[in-house]
């Protein structure tokens, strides 16, 4: 990862911003634990504790996610919505996720319920940010019917399990993290981590199977360039 050196140092931080941003990138992009990132930095002569890396990820992960969300093209007006169960401290929660027709994650929301109130809260959040969609595809959960009808009356709502395979694929990185590192620790931590994780992976995981090798390298280079720009924008 080629991040320009000699960037302005963050006030109050011992390490330069390029090291902090590298740690945040490695944690999210490579599905590493804080201990793994600690070893990765140590191999490069940077001695930093796991706790410091955890604080960097929590503090600046949102910054990078917000920058990516700010600069991404306007999403497609065909949305896929789905909810998947996650376990937090032994209790069942629901991760609500929306993607557009290109497979890009629009937003996520961790909630304790899977009912009409929860569906309305999530869908209202999406409509407020992106406007009304043209098509909404969901599974057969009836909780979606009323919120879609009220908040996007002109949308074509298609409730069909077989049409939502794309978003099932979008859930896989979350399942991968759960499998490697165990369950999420708290509602707040889950929301903060997953919101950043989805957006960061958005620019670093282009659909490789659809690209030539040259195109993929170009997309990866563009992603690193964006990351360097966002590193410069980091503030305390």
Coordinates of C-alpha atoms in Angstrom, one line a residue:
X1 CA 0.0 0.0 0.0
X2 CA 1.6 3.2 -1.2
X3 CA 0.6 6.1 1.1
X4 CA 2.6 9.4 0.7
X5 CA 5.0 10.0 3.5
X6 CA 5.6 13.3 5.3
X7 CA 1.9 14.0 5.8
X8 CA 1.1 16.5 8.6
X9 CA 1.2 14.7 12.0
X10 CA -2.1 14.4 13.9
X11 CA -2.0 16.5 17.1
X12 CA -1.7 14.4 20.2
X13 CA -0.7 11.2 18.3
X14 CA 2.7 9.5 18.6
X15 CA 2.6 7.9 15.2
X16 CA 2.2 9.6 11.9
X17 CA -1.2 9.5 10.1
X18 CA 0.1 7.2 7.4
X19 CA 0.8 4.5 9.9
X20 CA -2.6 4.9 11.6
X21 CA -4.4 4.8 8.2
X22 CA -2.4 1.7 7.2
X23 CA -3.5 0.0 10.4
X24 CA -7.2 0.9 9.7
X25 CA -6.9 -0.3 6.1
X26 CA -5.3 -3.7 7.1
X27 CA -7.8 -4.4 9.8
X28 CA -10.8 -3.9 7.5
X29 CA -9.5 -5.0 4.1
X30 CA -7.6 -8.1 5.1
X31 CA -10.0 -9.3 7.8
X32 CA -7.2 -9.2 10.4
X33 CA -7.5 -9.0 14.2
X34 CA -5.8 -6.2 16.1
X35 CA -3.1 -8.7 17.1
X36 CA -2.5 -9.5 13.5
X37 CA -2.2 -5.8 12.6
X38 CA 0.2 -5.4 15.6
X39 CA 2.4 -8.2 14.1
X40 CA 2.2 -6.7 10.6
X41 CA 3.4 -3.3 11.9
X42 CA 6.1 -4.9 14.0
X43 CA 7.5 -6.6 10.9
X44 CA 7.9 -3.1 9.5
X45 CA 9.7 -1.8 12.7
X46 CA 6.6 -0.1 14.1
X47 CA 6.0 -1.2 17.7
X48 CA 2.4 -0.4 18.8
X49 CA 0.0 -2.1 21.1
X50 CA -3.2 -3.9 20.2
X51 CA -5.1 -1.5 22.3
X52 CA -3.8 1.5 20.4
X53 CA -4.7 -0.2 17.1
X54 CA -8.2 -0.8 18.5
X55 CA -8.6 2.8 19.3
X56 CA -7.4 3.9 15.9
X57 CA -9.9 1.5 14.2
X58 CA -12.8 2.8 16.3
X59 CA -11.8 6.4 16.0
X60 CA -10.9 6.7 12.3
X61 CA -12.8 3.8 10.7
X62 CA -15.9 6.1 10.6
X63 CA -13.8 8.9 9.0
X64 CA -12.8 6.7 6.0
X65 CA -16.3 5.3 5.7
X66 CA -17.8 8.8 5.7
X67 CA -15.4 9.9 3.0
X68 CA -16.2 7.0 0.8
X69 CA -19.9 7.5 1.2
X70 CA -19.5 11.2 0.4
X71 CA -17.6 10.6 -2.8
X72 CA -19.2 7.6 -4.3
X73 CA -21.5 7.9 -7.3
X74 CA -25.2 8.2 -6.8
X75 CA -26.5 4.6 -6.3
X76 CA -28.7 2.7 -8.7
X77 CA -32.4 3.2 -8.0
X78 CA -33.1 -0.5 -7.7
X79 CA -32.6 -1.6 -4.1
X80 CA -32.3 -5.0 -2.5
X81 CA -33.1 -5.1 1.3
X82 CA -32.5 -8.0 3.6
X83 CA -32.0 -8.8 7.3
X84 CA -29.8 -11.5 8.8
X85 CA -29.5 -12.6 12.4
X86 CA -26.3 -11.9 14.4
X87 CA -25.5 -12.8 18.0
X88 CA -24.3 -10.1 20.4
X89 CA -23.5 -11.3 24.0
X90 CA -25.7 -14.3 23.5
X91 CA -28.7 -12.4 22.4
X92 CA -30.3 -12.4 18.9
X93 CA -30.1 -9.1 16.9
X94 CA -30.9 -8.3 13.3
X95 CA -28.5 -6.8 10.8
X96 CA -30.6 -4.9 8.2
X97 CA -28.6 -4.3 5.0
X98 CA -29.5 -2.5 1.7
X99 CA -27.6 -2.7 -1.6
X100 CA -28.2 -1.3 -5.0
X101 CA -28.4 -3.2 -8.3
X102 CA -24.6 -2.9 -8.7
X103 CA -24.1 -4.7 -5.4
X104 CA -22.8 -1.6 -3.6
X105 CA -23.9 -1.4 0.1
X106 CA -26.2 1.6 0.7
X107 CA -26.4 1.3 4.5
X108 CA -26.7 -1.1 7.4
X109 CA -28.5 -0.9 10.7
X110 CA -28.3 -3.2 13.7
X111 CA -31.6 -3.6 15.5
X112 CA -33.1 -5.9 18.2
X113 CA -36.3 -6.5 16.3
X114 CA -37.5 -7.9 12.9
X115 CA -40.9 -6.3 12.7
X116 CA -42.7 -3.5 10.8
X117 CA -41.3 -0.8 13.2
X118 CA -37.8 -1.9 12.6
X119 CA -38.3 -2.2 8.8
X120 CA -39.8 1.3 8.7
X121 CA -36.9 2.8 10.7
X122 CA -34.4 1.3 8.3
X123 CA -36.2 2.1 5.1
X124 CA -36.9 5.7 6.2
X125 CA -33.2 6.1 6.8
X126 CA -32.5 5.0 3.3
X127 CA -35.1 7.2 1.7
X128 CA -34.0 10.2 3.6
X129 CA -30.4 9.8 2.4
X130 CA -31.0 8.6 -1.2
X131 CA -34.5 9.5 -2.1
X132 CA -37.2 7.2 -3.3
X133 CA -36.1 4.1 -5.2
X134 CA -37.7 2.9 -8.5
X135 CA -37.7 -0.8 -7.5
X136 CA -37.5 -2.4 -4.0
X137 CA -36.7 -6.1 -3.8
X138 CA -37.1 -7.9 -0.5
X139 CA -37.7 -11.4 0.8
X140 CA -41.3 -12.4 1.8
X141 CA -41.1 -10.7 5.2
X142 CA -44.5 -8.9 5.5
X143 CA -43.0 -6.2 7.7
X144 CA -41.6 -4.5 4.6
X145 CA -45.0 -4.0 2.9
X146 CA -46.4 -1.0 4.8
X147 CA -43.1 1.0 5.1
X148 CA -42.4 0.7 1.4
X149 CA -46.0 1.6 0.5
X150 CA -46.0 4.7 2.7
X151 CA -42.4 6.0 2.2
X152 CA -42.0 5.1 -1.5
X153 CA -45.5 4.9 -2.9
X154 CA -44.4 4.9 -6.5
X155 CA -41.8 2.1 -6.1
X156 CA -42.3 -1.4 -7.5
X157 CA -42.1 -3.6 -4.5
X158 CA -41.1 -7.2 -5.4
X159 CA -41.2 -9.6 -2.5
X160 CA -39.6 -12.8 -3.6
X161 CA -36.9 -14.9 -2.0
X162 CA -35.3 -16.0 -5.2
X163 CA -34.7 -12.4 -6.4
X164 CA -32.5 -11.5 -3.5
X165 CA -29.5 -13.6 -4.1
X166 CA -27.3 -10.6 -4.6
X167 CA -27.7 -9.3 -1.1
X168 CA -27.2 -12.8 0.3
X169 CA -23.7 -12.6 -1.2
X170 CA -23.3 -9.2 0.5
X171 CA -23.7 -10.8 3.9
X172 CA -20.7 -13.1 3.5
X173 CA -18.0 -10.7 4.7
X174 CA -19.9 -10.2 7.9
X175 CA -20.2 -14.0 8.4
X176 CA -16.5 -14.3 7.6
X177 CA -15.6 -11.9 10.4
X178 CA -17.9 -13.7 12.9
X179 CA -16.4 -17.0 12.0
X180 CA -12.8 -15.9 12.4
X181 CA -13.1 -13.7 15.5
X182 CA -16.2 -14.9 17.3
X183 CA -19.3 -13.0 18.1
X184 CA -19.7 -9.2 18.2
X185 CA -19.3 -7.7 21.6
X186 CA -22.0 -5.0 21.8
X187 CA -24.8 -3.4 19.8
X188 CA -22.8 -0.1 19.5
X189 CA -19.6 -1.9 18.5
X190 CA -21.4 -4.0 15.9
X191 CA -23.1 -0.9 14.3
X192 CA -19.8 1.1 14.3
X193 CA -17.7 -1.7 12.9
X194 CA -20.1 -3.0 10.2
X195 CA -20.9 0.5 9.0
X196 CA -17.2 1.2 8.4
X197 CA -16.4 -2.3 7.2
X198 CA -19.0 -2.4 4.4
X199 CA -17.9 1.0 3.0
X200 CA -14.2 0.4 3.1
X201 CA -14.6 -2.9 1.4
X202 CA -16.8 -1.2 -1.2
X203 CA -13.8 0.5 -2.9
X204 CA -11.2 -2.3 -2.3
X205 CA -13.3 -5.2 -3.5
X206 CA -14.3 -4.5 -7.1
X207 CA -16.0 -7.3 -8.9
X208 CA -12.8 -9.0 -10.0
X209 CA -14.6 -11.7 -12.0
X210 CA -16.0 -9.0 -14.2
X211 CA -12.7 -7.3 -14.8
X212 CA -9.6 -8.0 -16.8
X213 CA -6.3 -8.1 -14.9
X214 CA -5.4 -4.6 -16.2
X215 CA -8.7 -3.2 -15.2
X216 CA -8.5 -4.7 -11.8
X217 CA -5.1 -3.2 -11.2
X218 CA -6.3 0.1 -12.3
X219 CA -9.3 0.0 -9.9
X220 CA -7.0 -1.1 -7.1
X221 CA -4.6 1.8 -7.8
X222 CA -7.6 4.3 -7.8
X223 CA -8.7 2.9 -4.4
X224 CA -5.2 3.4 -2.9
X225 CA -5.2 6.9 -4.3
X226 CA -8.5 7.7 -2.7
X227 CA -7.3 6.2 0.6
X228 CA -4.2 8.5 0.5
X229 CA -6.5 11.5 0.0
X230 CA -8.7 10.5 2.9
X231 CA -5.7 10.0 5.0
X232 CA -4.7 13.6 4.4
X233 CA -8.2 14.7 5.5
X234 CA -7.9 12.9 8.9
X235 CA -8.5 15.2 11.9
X236 CA -8.6 14.6 15.6

